[in-house]
PDB file of C-alpha atoms in Angstrom:
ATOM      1  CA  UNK A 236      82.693  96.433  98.068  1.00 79.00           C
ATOM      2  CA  UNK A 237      85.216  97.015  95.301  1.00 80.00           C
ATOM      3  CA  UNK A 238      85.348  94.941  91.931  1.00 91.00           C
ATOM      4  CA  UNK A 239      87.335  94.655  88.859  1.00 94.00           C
ATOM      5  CA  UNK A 240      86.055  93.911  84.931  1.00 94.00           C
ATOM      6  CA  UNK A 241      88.277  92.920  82.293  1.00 95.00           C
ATOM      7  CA  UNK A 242      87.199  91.690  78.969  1.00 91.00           C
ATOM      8  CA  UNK A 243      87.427  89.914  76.776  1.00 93.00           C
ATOM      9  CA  UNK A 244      88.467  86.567  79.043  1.00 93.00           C
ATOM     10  CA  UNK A 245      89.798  85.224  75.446  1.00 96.00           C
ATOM     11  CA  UNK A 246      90.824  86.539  72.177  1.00 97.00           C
ATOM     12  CA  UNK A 247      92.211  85.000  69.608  1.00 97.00           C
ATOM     13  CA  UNK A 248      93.583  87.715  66.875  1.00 97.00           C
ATOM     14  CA  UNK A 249      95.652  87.874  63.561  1.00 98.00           C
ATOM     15  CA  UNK A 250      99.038  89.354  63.710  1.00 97.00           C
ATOM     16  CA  UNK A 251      99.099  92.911  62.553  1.00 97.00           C
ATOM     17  CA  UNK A 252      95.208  93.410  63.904  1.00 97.00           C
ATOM     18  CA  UNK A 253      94.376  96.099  66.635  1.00 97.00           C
ATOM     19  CA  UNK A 254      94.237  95.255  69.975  1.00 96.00           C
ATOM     20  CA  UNK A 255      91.909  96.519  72.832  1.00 96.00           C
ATOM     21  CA  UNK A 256      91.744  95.273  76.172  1.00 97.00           C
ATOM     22  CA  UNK A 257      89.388  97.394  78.776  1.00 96.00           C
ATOM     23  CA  UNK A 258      89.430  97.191  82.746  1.00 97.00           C
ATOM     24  CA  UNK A 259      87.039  98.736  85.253  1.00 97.00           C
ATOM     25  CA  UNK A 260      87.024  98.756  88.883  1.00 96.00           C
ATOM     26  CA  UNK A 261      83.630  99.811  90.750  1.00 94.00           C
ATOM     27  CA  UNK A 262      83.388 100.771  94.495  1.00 92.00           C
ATOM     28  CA  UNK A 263      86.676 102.890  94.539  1.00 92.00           C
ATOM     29  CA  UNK A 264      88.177 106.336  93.910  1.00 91.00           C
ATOM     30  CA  UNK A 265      91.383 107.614  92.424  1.00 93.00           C
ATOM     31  CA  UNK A 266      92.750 103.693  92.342  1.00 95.00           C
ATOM     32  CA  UNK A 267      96.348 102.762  91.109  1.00 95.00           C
ATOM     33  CA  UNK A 268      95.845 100.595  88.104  1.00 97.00           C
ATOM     34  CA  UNK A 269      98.355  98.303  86.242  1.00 96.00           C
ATOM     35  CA  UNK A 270      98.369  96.372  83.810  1.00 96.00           C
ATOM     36  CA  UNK A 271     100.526  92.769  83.895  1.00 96.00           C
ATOM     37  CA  UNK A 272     101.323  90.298  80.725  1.00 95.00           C
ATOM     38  CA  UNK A 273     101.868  86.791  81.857  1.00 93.00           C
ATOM     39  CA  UNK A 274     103.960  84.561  78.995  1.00 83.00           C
ATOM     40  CA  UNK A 275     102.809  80.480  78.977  1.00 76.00           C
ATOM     41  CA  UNK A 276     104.627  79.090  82.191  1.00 72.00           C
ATOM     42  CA  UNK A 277     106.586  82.615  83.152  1.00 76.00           C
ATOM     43  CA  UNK A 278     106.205  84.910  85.762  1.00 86.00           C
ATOM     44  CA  UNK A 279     104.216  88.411  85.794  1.00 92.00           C
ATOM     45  CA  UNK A 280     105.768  91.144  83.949  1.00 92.00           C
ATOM     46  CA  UNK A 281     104.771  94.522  84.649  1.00 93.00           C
ATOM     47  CA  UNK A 282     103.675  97.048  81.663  1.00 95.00           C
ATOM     48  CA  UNK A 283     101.777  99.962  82.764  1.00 95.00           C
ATOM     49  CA  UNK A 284     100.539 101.432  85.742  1.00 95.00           C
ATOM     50  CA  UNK A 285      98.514 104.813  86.282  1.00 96.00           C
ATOM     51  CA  UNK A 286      97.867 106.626  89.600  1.00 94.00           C
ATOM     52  CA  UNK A 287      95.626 108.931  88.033  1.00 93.00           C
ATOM     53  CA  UNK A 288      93.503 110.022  85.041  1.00 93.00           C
ATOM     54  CA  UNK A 289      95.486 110.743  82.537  1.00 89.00           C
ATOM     55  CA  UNK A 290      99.034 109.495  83.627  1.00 93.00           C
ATOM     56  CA  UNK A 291     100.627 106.417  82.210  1.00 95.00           C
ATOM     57  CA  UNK A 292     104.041 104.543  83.593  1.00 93.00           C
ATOM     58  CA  UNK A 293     105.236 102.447  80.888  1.00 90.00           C
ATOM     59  CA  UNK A 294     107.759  99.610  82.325  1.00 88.00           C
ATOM     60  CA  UNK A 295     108.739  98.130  78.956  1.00 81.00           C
ATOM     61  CA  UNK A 296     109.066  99.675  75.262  1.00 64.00           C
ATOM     62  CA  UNK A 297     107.091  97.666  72.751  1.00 79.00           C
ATOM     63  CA  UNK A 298     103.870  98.205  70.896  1.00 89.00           C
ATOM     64  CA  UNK A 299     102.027  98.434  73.348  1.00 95.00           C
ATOM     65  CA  UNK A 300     100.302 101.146  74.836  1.00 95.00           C
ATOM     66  CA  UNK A 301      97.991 102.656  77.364  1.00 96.00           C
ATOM     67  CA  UNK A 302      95.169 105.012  78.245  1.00 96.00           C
ATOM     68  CA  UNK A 303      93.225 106.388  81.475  1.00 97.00           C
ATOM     69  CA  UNK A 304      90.370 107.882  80.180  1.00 95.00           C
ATOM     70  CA  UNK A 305      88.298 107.986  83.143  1.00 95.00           C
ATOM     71  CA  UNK A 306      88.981 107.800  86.985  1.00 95.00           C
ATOM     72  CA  UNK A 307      88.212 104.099  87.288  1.00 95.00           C
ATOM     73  CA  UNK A 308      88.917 102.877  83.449  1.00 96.00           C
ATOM     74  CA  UNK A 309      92.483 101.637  81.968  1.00 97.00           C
ATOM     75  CA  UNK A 310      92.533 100.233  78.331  1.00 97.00           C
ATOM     76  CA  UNK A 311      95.279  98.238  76.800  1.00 97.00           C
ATOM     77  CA  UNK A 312      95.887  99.125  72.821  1.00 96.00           C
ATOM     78  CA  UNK A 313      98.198  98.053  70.410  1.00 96.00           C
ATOM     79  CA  UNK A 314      98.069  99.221  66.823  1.00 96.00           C
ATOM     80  CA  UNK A 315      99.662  96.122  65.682  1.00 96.00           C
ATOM     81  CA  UNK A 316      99.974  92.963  67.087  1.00 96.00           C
ATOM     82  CA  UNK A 317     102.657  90.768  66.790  1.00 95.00           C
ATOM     83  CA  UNK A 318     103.288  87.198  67.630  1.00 94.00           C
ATOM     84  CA  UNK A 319     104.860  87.986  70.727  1.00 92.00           C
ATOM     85  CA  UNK A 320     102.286  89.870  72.139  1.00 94.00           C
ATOM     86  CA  UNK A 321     100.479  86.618  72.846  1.00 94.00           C
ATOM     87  CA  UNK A 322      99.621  85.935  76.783  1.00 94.00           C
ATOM     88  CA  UNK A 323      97.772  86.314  79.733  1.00 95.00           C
ATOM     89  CA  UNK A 324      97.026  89.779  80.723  1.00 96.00           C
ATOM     90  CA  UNK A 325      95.665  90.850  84.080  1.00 96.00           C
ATOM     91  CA  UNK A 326      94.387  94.136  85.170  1.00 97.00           C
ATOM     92  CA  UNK A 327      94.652  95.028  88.432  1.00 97.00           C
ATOM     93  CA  UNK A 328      94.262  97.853  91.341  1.00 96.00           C
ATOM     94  CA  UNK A 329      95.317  99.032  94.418  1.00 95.00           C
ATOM     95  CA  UNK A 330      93.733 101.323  96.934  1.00 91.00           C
ATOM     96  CA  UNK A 331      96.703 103.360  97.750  1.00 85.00           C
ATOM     97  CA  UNK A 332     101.107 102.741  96.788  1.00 82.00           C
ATOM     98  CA  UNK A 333     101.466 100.274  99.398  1.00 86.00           C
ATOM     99  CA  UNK A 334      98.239  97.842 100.079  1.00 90.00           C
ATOM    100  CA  UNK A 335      97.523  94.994  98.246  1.00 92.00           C
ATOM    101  CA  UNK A 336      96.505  94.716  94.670  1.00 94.00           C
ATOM    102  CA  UNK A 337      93.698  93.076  93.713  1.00 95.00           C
ATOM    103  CA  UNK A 338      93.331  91.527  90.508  1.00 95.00           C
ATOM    104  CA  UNK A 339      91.064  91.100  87.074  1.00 95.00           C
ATOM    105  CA  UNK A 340      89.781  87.456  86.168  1.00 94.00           C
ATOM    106  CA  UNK A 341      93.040  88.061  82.818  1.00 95.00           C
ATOM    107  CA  UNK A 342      92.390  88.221  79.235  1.00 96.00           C
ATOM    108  CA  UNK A 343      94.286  85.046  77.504  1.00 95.00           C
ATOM    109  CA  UNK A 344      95.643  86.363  73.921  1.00 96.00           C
ATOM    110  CA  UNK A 345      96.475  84.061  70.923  1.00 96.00           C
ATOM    111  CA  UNK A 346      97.929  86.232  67.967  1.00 96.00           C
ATOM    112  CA  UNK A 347      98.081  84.081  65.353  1.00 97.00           C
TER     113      UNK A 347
ATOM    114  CA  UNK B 109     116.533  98.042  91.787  1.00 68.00           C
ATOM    115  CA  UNK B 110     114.886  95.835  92.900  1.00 75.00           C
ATOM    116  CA  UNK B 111     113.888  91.878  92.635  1.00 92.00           C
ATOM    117  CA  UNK B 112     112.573  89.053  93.956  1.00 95.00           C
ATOM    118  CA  UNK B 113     113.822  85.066  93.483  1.00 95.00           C
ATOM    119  CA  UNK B 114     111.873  81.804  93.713  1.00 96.00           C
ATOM    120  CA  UNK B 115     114.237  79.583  92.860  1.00 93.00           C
ATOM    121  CA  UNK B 116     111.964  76.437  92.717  1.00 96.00           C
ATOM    122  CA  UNK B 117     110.143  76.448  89.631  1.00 94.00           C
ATOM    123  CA  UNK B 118     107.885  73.399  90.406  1.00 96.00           C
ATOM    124  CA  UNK B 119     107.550  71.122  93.694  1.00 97.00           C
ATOM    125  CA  UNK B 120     104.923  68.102  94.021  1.00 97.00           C
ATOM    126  CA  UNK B 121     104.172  66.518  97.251  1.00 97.00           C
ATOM    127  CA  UNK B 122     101.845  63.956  98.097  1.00 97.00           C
ATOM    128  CA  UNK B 123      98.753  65.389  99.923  1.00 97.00           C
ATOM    129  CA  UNK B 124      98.731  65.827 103.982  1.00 97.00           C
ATOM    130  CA  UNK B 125     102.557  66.494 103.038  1.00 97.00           C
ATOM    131  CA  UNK B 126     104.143  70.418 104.123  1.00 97.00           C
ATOM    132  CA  UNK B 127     105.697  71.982 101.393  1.00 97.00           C
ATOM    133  CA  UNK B 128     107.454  75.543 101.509  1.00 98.00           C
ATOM    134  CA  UNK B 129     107.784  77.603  99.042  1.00 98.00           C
ATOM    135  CA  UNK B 130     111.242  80.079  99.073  1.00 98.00           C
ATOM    136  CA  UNK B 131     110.830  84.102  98.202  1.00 98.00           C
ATOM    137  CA  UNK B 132     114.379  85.715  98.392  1.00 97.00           C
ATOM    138  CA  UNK B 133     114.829  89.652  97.719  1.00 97.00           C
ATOM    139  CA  UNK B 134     116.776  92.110  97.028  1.00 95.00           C
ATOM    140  CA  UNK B 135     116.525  95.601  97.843  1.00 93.00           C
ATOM    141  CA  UNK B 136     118.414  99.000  99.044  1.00 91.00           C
ATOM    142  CA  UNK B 137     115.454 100.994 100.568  1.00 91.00           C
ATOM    143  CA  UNK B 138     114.828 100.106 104.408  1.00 91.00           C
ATOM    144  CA  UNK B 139     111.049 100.191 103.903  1.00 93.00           C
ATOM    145  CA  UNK B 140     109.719  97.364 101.658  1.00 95.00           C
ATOM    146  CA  UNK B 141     106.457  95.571 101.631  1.00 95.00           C
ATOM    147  CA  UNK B 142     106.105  91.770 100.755  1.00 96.00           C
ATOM    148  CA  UNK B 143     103.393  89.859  99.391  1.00 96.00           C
ATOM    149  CA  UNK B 144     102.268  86.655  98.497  1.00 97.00           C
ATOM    150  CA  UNK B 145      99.774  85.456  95.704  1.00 97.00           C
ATOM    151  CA  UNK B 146      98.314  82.532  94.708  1.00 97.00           C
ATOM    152  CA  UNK B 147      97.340  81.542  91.014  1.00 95.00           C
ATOM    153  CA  UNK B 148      95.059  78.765  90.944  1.00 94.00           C
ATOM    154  CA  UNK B 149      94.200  77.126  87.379  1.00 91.00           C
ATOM    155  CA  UNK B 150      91.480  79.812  86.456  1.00 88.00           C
ATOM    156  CA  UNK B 151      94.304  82.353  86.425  1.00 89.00           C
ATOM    157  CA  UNK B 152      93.220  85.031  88.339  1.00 90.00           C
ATOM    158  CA  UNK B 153      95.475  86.168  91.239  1.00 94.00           C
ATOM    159  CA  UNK B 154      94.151  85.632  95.116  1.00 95.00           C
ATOM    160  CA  UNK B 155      96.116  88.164  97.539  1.00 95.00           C
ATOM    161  CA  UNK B 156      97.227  86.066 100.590  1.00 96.00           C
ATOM    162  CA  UNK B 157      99.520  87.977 102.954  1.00 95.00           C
ATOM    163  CA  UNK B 158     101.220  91.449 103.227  1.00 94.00           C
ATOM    164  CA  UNK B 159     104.165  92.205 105.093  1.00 94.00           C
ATOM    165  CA  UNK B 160     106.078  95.339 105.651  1.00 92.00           C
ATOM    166  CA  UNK B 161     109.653  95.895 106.216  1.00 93.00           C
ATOM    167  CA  UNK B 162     109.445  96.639 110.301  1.00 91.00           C
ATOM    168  CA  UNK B 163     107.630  93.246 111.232  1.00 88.00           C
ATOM    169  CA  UNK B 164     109.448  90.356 111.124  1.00 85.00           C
ATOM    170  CA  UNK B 165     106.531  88.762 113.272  1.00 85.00           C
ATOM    171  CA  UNK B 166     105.857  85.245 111.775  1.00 87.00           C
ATOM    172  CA  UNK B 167     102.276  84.913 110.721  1.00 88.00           C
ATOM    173  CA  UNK B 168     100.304  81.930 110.397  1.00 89.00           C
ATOM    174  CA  UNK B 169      96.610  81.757 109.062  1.00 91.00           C
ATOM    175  CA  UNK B 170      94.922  78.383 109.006  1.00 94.00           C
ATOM    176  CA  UNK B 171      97.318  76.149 106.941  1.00 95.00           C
ATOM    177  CA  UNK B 172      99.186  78.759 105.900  1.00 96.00           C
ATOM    178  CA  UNK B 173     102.641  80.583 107.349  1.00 95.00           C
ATOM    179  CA  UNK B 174     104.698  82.922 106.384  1.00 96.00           C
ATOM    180  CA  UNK B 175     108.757  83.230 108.010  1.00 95.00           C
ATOM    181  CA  UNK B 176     110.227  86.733 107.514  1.00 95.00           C
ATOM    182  CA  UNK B 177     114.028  86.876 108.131  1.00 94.00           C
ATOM    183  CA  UNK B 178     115.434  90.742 106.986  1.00 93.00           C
ATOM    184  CA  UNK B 179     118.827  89.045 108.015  1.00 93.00           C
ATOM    185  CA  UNK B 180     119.240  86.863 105.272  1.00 95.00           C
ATOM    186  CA  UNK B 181     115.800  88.451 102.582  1.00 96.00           C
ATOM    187  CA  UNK B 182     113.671  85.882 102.362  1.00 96.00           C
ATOM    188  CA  UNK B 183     110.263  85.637 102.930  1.00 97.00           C
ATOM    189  CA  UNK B 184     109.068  81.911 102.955  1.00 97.00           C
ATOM    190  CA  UNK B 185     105.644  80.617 102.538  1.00 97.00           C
ATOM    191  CA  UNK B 186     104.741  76.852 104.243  1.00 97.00           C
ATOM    192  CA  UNK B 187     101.418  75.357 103.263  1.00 97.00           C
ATOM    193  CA  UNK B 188     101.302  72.887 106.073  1.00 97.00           C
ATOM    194  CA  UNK B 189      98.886  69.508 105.544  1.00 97.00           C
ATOM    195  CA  UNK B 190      98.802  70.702 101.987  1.00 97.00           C
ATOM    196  CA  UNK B 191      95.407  69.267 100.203  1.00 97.00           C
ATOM    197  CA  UNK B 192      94.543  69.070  96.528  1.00 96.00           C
ATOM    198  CA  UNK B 193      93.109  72.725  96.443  1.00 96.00           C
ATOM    199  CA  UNK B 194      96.251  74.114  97.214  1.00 97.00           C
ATOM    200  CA  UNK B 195      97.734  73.347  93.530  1.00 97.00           C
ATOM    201  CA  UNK B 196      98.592  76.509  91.992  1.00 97.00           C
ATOM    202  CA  UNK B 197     101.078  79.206  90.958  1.00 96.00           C
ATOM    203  CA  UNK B 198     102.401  80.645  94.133  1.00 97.00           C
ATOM    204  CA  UNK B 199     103.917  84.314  93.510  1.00 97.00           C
ATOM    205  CA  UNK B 200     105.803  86.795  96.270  1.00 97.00           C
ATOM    206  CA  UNK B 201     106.458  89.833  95.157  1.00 96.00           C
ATOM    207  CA  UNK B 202     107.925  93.391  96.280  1.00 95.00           C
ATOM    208  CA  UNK B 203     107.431  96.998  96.728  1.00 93.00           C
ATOM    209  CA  UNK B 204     109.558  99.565  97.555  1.00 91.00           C
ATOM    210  CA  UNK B 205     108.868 102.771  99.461  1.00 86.00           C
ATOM    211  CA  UNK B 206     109.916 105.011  96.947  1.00 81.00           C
ATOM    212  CA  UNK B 207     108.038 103.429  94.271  1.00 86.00           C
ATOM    213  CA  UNK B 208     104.744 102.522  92.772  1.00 89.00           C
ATOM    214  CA  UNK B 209     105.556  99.247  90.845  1.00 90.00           C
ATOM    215  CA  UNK B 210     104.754  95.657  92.430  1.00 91.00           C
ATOM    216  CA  UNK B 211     107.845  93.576  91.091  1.00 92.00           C
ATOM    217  CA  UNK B 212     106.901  89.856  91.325  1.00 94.00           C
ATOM    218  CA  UNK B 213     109.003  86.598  91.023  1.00 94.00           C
ATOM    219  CA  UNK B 214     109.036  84.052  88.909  1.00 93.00           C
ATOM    220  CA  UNK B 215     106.608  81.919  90.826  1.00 95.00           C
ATOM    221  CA  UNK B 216     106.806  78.392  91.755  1.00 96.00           C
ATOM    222  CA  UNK B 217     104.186  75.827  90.504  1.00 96.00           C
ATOM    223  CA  UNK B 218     102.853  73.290  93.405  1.00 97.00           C
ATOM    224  CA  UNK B 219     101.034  70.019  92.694  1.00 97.00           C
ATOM    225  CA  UNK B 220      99.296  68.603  95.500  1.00 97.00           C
ATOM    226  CA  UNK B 221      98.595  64.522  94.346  1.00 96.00           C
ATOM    227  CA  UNK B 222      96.032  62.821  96.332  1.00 94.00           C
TER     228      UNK B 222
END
């Protein structure tokens, strides 16, 4: 059966520190993957997605970035964080465009 | 472009009590899919129900039920005999057929009291 990683489940980081998040999904080939940024008490907001290795959707222009460095592995980076940037982010995949996606257990950000 | 509105941002209810929660979209392609999640206080998401554009069957699943009207774009959720385990973030959210990005709503917080 299929799974999805993503660590950390909290961070708490300084403002103007790095910022790496990393998912994996096992039991699954060529998945879409997206990445999602939940503010305190708001709805999901959509960042990246990738339907392969390599290629990278960005929804919304900010500091933050992504990478598909392997089939099954999408990393969330920022070279600076801001105060902003603090949430709940939540990895998550999808067999093919249409079926369901199935999500990460989030990463809850403090930049402080 | 496309969206998706849940206009109630919280609703409590007393347990054994139906509740329904309202998903209204909007869209220009004829082929859409709708979903529905369900974020419980650990925060991770728990897929519930996919429906595509071409079946406006009603579905119902245990508690659960889901009313598809295309005529006016909604796509209600009822938790029927709701019980304390059904407190959570409920989301719907939308795909078009043209398009690789899941747009969710806003999402609309239920407390079930005992």
């Amino acid at each position: 059966s299929q799974t999805i990683h993503q660590w950390p489940a909290t961070l708490v980081q300084p403002v103007g520190s790095p910022l790496s998040l990393e998912c994996t999904v096992e039991g699954t080939s060529n998945p879409n993957l997206y990445w999602y940024r939940q503010a305190a008490g708001r709805g999901l907001q959509l960042l990246f997605y990738s339907v392969g290795i390599g290629q990278i959707s960005s929804e919304v222009p900010q500091n933050l970035s992504a990478s598909r460095p392997q089939d099954r592995q999408f990393i969330l980076s920022s070279k600076k964080l801001l105060l902003s940037d603090s949430g709940f982010y939540l990895c998550a995949w999808r067999e093919r465009q249409y079926t369901e996606a199935f999500f990460g257990q989030g990463t809850r950000l403090t930049v402080v | 472009a496309q969206k998706v509105t849940q206009a109630q941002t919280e609703i409590s209810v007393v347990e054994k009590e139906d509740v329904t929660l309202d998903c209204v979209y909007e869209t220009r392609d004829t082929t859409y899919y709708l979903f529905w999640y369900k974020q419980p206080p650990s925060g991770e998401l728990v897929f519930l129900i996919r429906r595509n554009s071409f079946d406006e069957q009603n579905e119902i699943s245990g508690r659960y039920s889901w009313n598809f009207q295309k005529s006016t774009s909604s796509f209600n959720f009822t938790i029927t005999a709701s019980q304390v385990v059904d407190s959570a973030v409920y989301f719907c959210a939308l795909q078009q057929s043209n398009d690789y990005k899941l747009s969710f709503g806003a999402g609309t917080t239920v407390t079930v009291r005992a």
